[in-house]
């Protein structure tokens, strides 16, 4: 046996062992990486997707399932290679800004059946490019920041929420990639337009932003008219008060007794004339 054959015979088992350890590490993530109350599993490759041979084909990310775990907030220790995150049927009330930053493989996020009430501008910051499906249905969302969905390319599900339909919601839905489908599922629990309450968002073809602008213009007009009326009333009151004071002063002067003219004063007047 040549030295090369001897070296290969000794190195090959070691290489196979290392490859097996790498595959195990990729396929079975450490329990310490998985948030408490969640189950983490390596995503299975799509049969139609060609990723090539070797361990590189296994970098598909994790499926992190936290369904029904009584979570009250989004876990802060999510694995960075999370691809599918299921947080449905919990008690999550808020989605903080940058809650999913660092999850560069995240393509599916399920937040349905929670108690989320509102969404801020940066709620999905960092996952705009990769996220494909975002489920926010069956929550308590009444309003969102107008730019909450602006950069998202995902299909967003927002039905079964007590929406307040106003200009901000109209701007938020307009910023979605699939805004028509999302808007068609929005039912207005309350609205700036009374006839829209209890109806679907698209049922009434009204520009709520222009409606809000007109309402503001009317309010300003009414306020200006009120101030103008107050000024006019004050001027009228001031003039009338001065007239009354002048009349009283004149009556006072008339009521004063006239001073009698003495004979000497009459002679002096005649002399002067």
PDB file of N, CA, C and O in Angstrom, residues 186-212:
ATOM      1  N   UNK A 186     -61.341  43.990   4.373  1.00  0.00           N
ATOM      2  CA  UNK A 186     -61.457  44.894   5.522  1.00  0.00           C
ATOM      3  C   UNK A 186     -62.918  45.279   5.732  1.00  0.00           C
ATOM      4  O   UNK A 186     -63.573  45.813   4.838  1.00  0.00           O
ATOM      5  N   UNK A 187     -63.412  45.019   6.938  1.00  0.00           N
ATOM      6  CA  UNK A 187     -64.770  45.396   7.323  1.00  0.00           C
ATOM      7  C   UNK A 187     -64.670  46.545   8.323  1.00  0.00           C
ATOM      8  O   UNK A 187     -63.995  46.424   9.350  1.00  0.00           O
ATOM      9  N   UNK A 188     -65.326  47.643   8.027  1.00  0.00           N
ATOM     10  CA  UNK A 188     -65.218  48.844   8.851  1.00  0.00           C
ATOM     11  C   UNK A 188     -66.120  48.729  10.087  1.00  0.00           C
ATOM     12  O   UNK A 188     -67.343  48.803   9.963  1.00  0.00           O
ATOM     13  N   UNK A 189     -65.516  48.564  11.252  1.00  0.00           N
ATOM     14  CA  UNK A 189     -66.290  48.576  12.488  1.00  0.00           C
ATOM     15  C   UNK A 189     -66.762  50.007  12.782  1.00  0.00           C
ATOM     16  O   UNK A 189     -67.879  50.232  13.260  1.00  0.00           O
ATOM     17  N   UNK A 190     -65.889  50.952  12.509  1.00  0.00           N
ATOM     18  CA  UNK A 190     -66.224  52.383  12.618  1.00  0.00           C
ATOM     19  C   UNK A 190     -65.562  53.099  11.448  1.00  0.00           C
ATOM     20  O   UNK A 190     -64.674  52.556  10.795  1.00  0.00           O
ATOM     21  N   UNK A 191     -66.010  54.325  11.183  1.00  0.00           N
ATOM     22  CA  UNK A 191     -65.480  55.036  10.023  1.00  0.00           C
ATOM     23  C   UNK A 191     -65.698  56.536  10.173  1.00  0.00           C
ATOM     24  O   UNK A 191     -66.591  56.984  10.906  1.00  0.00           O
ATOM     25  N   UNK A 192     -64.850  57.300   9.475  1.00  0.00           N
ATOM     26  CA  UNK A 192     -65.041  58.740   9.397  1.00  0.00           C
ATOM     27  C   UNK A 192     -66.300  59.060   8.608  1.00  0.00           C
ATOM     28  O   UNK A 192     -66.889  60.124   8.784  1.00  0.00           O
ATOM     29  N   UNK A 193     -66.696  58.131   7.758  1.00  0.00           N
ATOM     30  CA  UNK A 193     -67.904  58.285   6.949  1.00  0.00           C
ATOM     31  C   UNK A 193     -68.974  57.363   7.516  1.00  0.00           C
ATOM     32  O   UNK A 193     -68.823  56.147   7.526  1.00  0.00           O
ATOM     33  N   UNK A 194     -70.053  57.941   7.997  1.00  0.00           N
ATOM     34  CA  UNK A 194     -71.064  57.163   8.713  1.00  0.00           C
ATOM     35  C   UNK A 194     -71.648  56.047   7.854  1.00  0.00           C
ATOM     36  O   UNK A 194     -71.899  54.939   8.348  1.00  0.00           O
ATOM     37  N   UNK A 195     -71.835  56.295   6.583  1.00  0.00           N
ATOM     38  CA  UNK A 195     -72.451  55.289   5.723  1.00  0.00           C
ATOM     39  C   UNK A 195     -71.528  54.103   5.450  1.00  0.00           C
ATOM     40  O   UNK A 195     -71.960  53.081   4.921  1.00  0.00           O
ATOM     41  N   UNK A 196     -70.258  54.208   5.840  1.00  0.00           N
ATOM     42  CA  UNK A 196     -69.301  53.126   5.628  1.00  0.00           C
ATOM     43  C   UNK A 196     -69.235  52.172   6.819  1.00  0.00           C
ATOM     44  O   UNK A 196     -68.698  51.071   6.700  1.00  0.00           O
ATOM     45  N   UNK A 197     -69.773  52.555   7.954  1.00  0.00           N
ATOM     46  CA  UNK A 197     -69.730  51.719   9.147  1.00  0.00           C
ATOM     47  C   UNK A 197     -70.498  50.422   8.940  1.00  0.00           C
ATOM     48  O   UNK A 197     -71.617  50.421   8.439  1.00  0.00           O
ATOM     49  N   UNK A 198     -69.870  49.300   9.306  1.00  0.00           N
ATOM     50  CA  UNK A 198     -70.497  47.999   9.149  1.00  0.00           C
ATOM     51  C   UNK A 198     -70.424  47.445   7.741  1.00  0.00           C
ATOM     52  O   UNK A 198     -70.981  46.383   7.464  1.00  0.00           O
ATOM     53  N   UNK A 199     -69.723  48.133   6.858  1.00  0.00           N
ATOM     54  CA  UNK A 199     -69.621  47.693   5.465  1.00  0.00           C
ATOM     55  C   UNK A 199     -68.148  47.457   5.121  1.00  0.00           C
ATOM     56  O   UNK A 199     -67.242  47.874   5.845  1.00  0.00           O
ATOM     57  N   UNK A 200     -67.923  46.771   4.002  1.00  0.00           N
ATOM     58  CA  UNK A 200     -66.552  46.529   3.572  1.00  0.00           C
ATOM     59  C   UNK A 200     -65.915  47.827   3.087  1.00  0.00           C
ATOM     60  O   UNK A 200     -66.595  48.735   2.597  1.00  0.00           O
ATOM     61  N   UNK A 201     -64.611  47.885   3.222  1.00  0.00           N
ATOM     62  CA  UNK A 201     -63.883  49.115   2.927  1.00  0.00           C
ATOM     63  C   UNK A 201     -64.123  49.593   1.491  1.00  0.00           C
ATOM     64  O   UNK A 201     -64.234  50.800   1.240  1.00  0.00           O
ATOM     65  N   UNK A 202     -64.189  48.648   0.564  1.00  0.00           N
ATOM     66  CA  UNK A 202     -64.350  49.011  -0.848  1.00  0.00           C
ATOM     67  C   UNK A 202     -65.809  49.223  -1.252  1.00  0.00           C
ATOM     68  O   UNK A 202     -66.080  49.553  -2.410  1.00  0.00           O
ATOM     69  N   UNK A 203     -66.749  49.034  -0.309  1.00  0.00           N
ATOM     70  CA  UNK A 203     -68.165  49.159  -0.653  1.00  0.00           C
ATOM     71  C   UNK A 203     -68.543  50.604  -0.959  1.00  0.00           C
ATOM     72  O   UNK A 203     -69.463  50.857  -1.737  1.00  0.00           O
ATOM     73  N   UNK A 204     -67.845  51.557  -0.356  1.00  0.00           N
ATOM     74  CA  UNK A 204     -68.122  52.973  -0.572  1.00  0.00           C
ATOM     75  C   UNK A 204     -66.905  53.599  -1.248  1.00  0.00           C
ATOM     76  O   UNK A 204     -65.803  53.597  -0.693  1.00  0.00           O
ATOM     77  N   UNK A 205     -67.120  54.097  -2.457  1.00  0.00           N
ATOM     78  CA  UNK A 205     -66.025  54.674  -3.236  1.00  0.00           C
ATOM     79  C   UNK A 205     -65.854  56.145  -2.852  1.00  0.00           C
ATOM     80  O   UNK A 205     -66.372  57.052  -3.506  1.00  0.00           O
ATOM     81  N   UNK A 206     -65.121  56.370  -1.766  1.00  0.00           N
ATOM     82  CA  UNK A 206     -64.907  57.724  -1.254  1.00  0.00           C
ATOM     83  C   UNK A 206     -63.451  57.895  -0.858  1.00  0.00           C
ATOM     84  O   UNK A 206     -62.858  57.000  -0.259  1.00  0.00           O
ATOM     85  N   UNK A 207     -62.890  59.034  -1.215  1.00  0.00           N
ATOM     86  CA  UNK A 207     -61.523  59.352  -0.818  1.00  0.00           C
ATOM     87  C   UNK A 207     -61.560  59.908   0.603  1.00  0.00           C
ATOM     88  O   UNK A 207     -61.915  61.067   0.821  1.00  0.00           O
ATOM     89  N   UNK A 208     -61.216  59.070   1.574  1.00  0.00           N
ATOM     90  CA  UNK A 208     -61.309  59.474   2.975  1.00  0.00           C
ATOM     91  C   UNK A 208     -60.292  60.556   3.324  1.00  0.00           C
ATOM     92  O   UNK A 208     -60.501  61.312   4.275  1.00  0.00           O
ATOM     93  N   UNK A 209     -59.201  60.621   2.575  1.00  0.00           N
ATOM     94  CA  UNK A 209     -58.202  61.663   2.847  1.00  0.00           C
ATOM     95  C   UNK A 209     -58.736  63.036   2.446  1.00  0.00           C
ATOM     96  O   UNK A 209     -58.538  64.022   3.158  1.00  0.00           O
ATOM     97  N   UNK A 210     -59.423  63.108   1.309  1.00  0.00           N
ATOM     98  CA  UNK A 210     -60.040  64.364   0.911  1.00  0.00           C
ATOM     99  C   UNK A 210     -61.196  64.720   1.829  1.00  0.00           C
ATOM    100  O   UNK A 210     -61.452  65.889   2.107  1.00  0.00           O
ATOM    101  N   UNK A 211     -61.892  63.684   2.308  1.00  0.00           N
ATOM    102  CA  UNK A 211     -62.987  63.923   3.251  1.00  0.00           C
ATOM    103  C   UNK A 211     -62.448  64.543   4.530  1.00  0.00           C
ATOM    104  O   UNK A 211     -63.016  65.496   5.062  1.00  0.00           O
ATOM    105  N   UNK A 212     -61.332  64.023   5.006  1.00  0.00           N
ATOM    106  CA  UNK A 212     -60.727  64.583   6.212  1.00  0.00           C
ATOM    107  C   UNK A 212     -60.260  66.008   5.979  1.00  0.00           C
ATOM    108  O   UNK A 212     -60.392  66.875   6.850  1.00  0.00           O
TER     109      UNK A 212
END
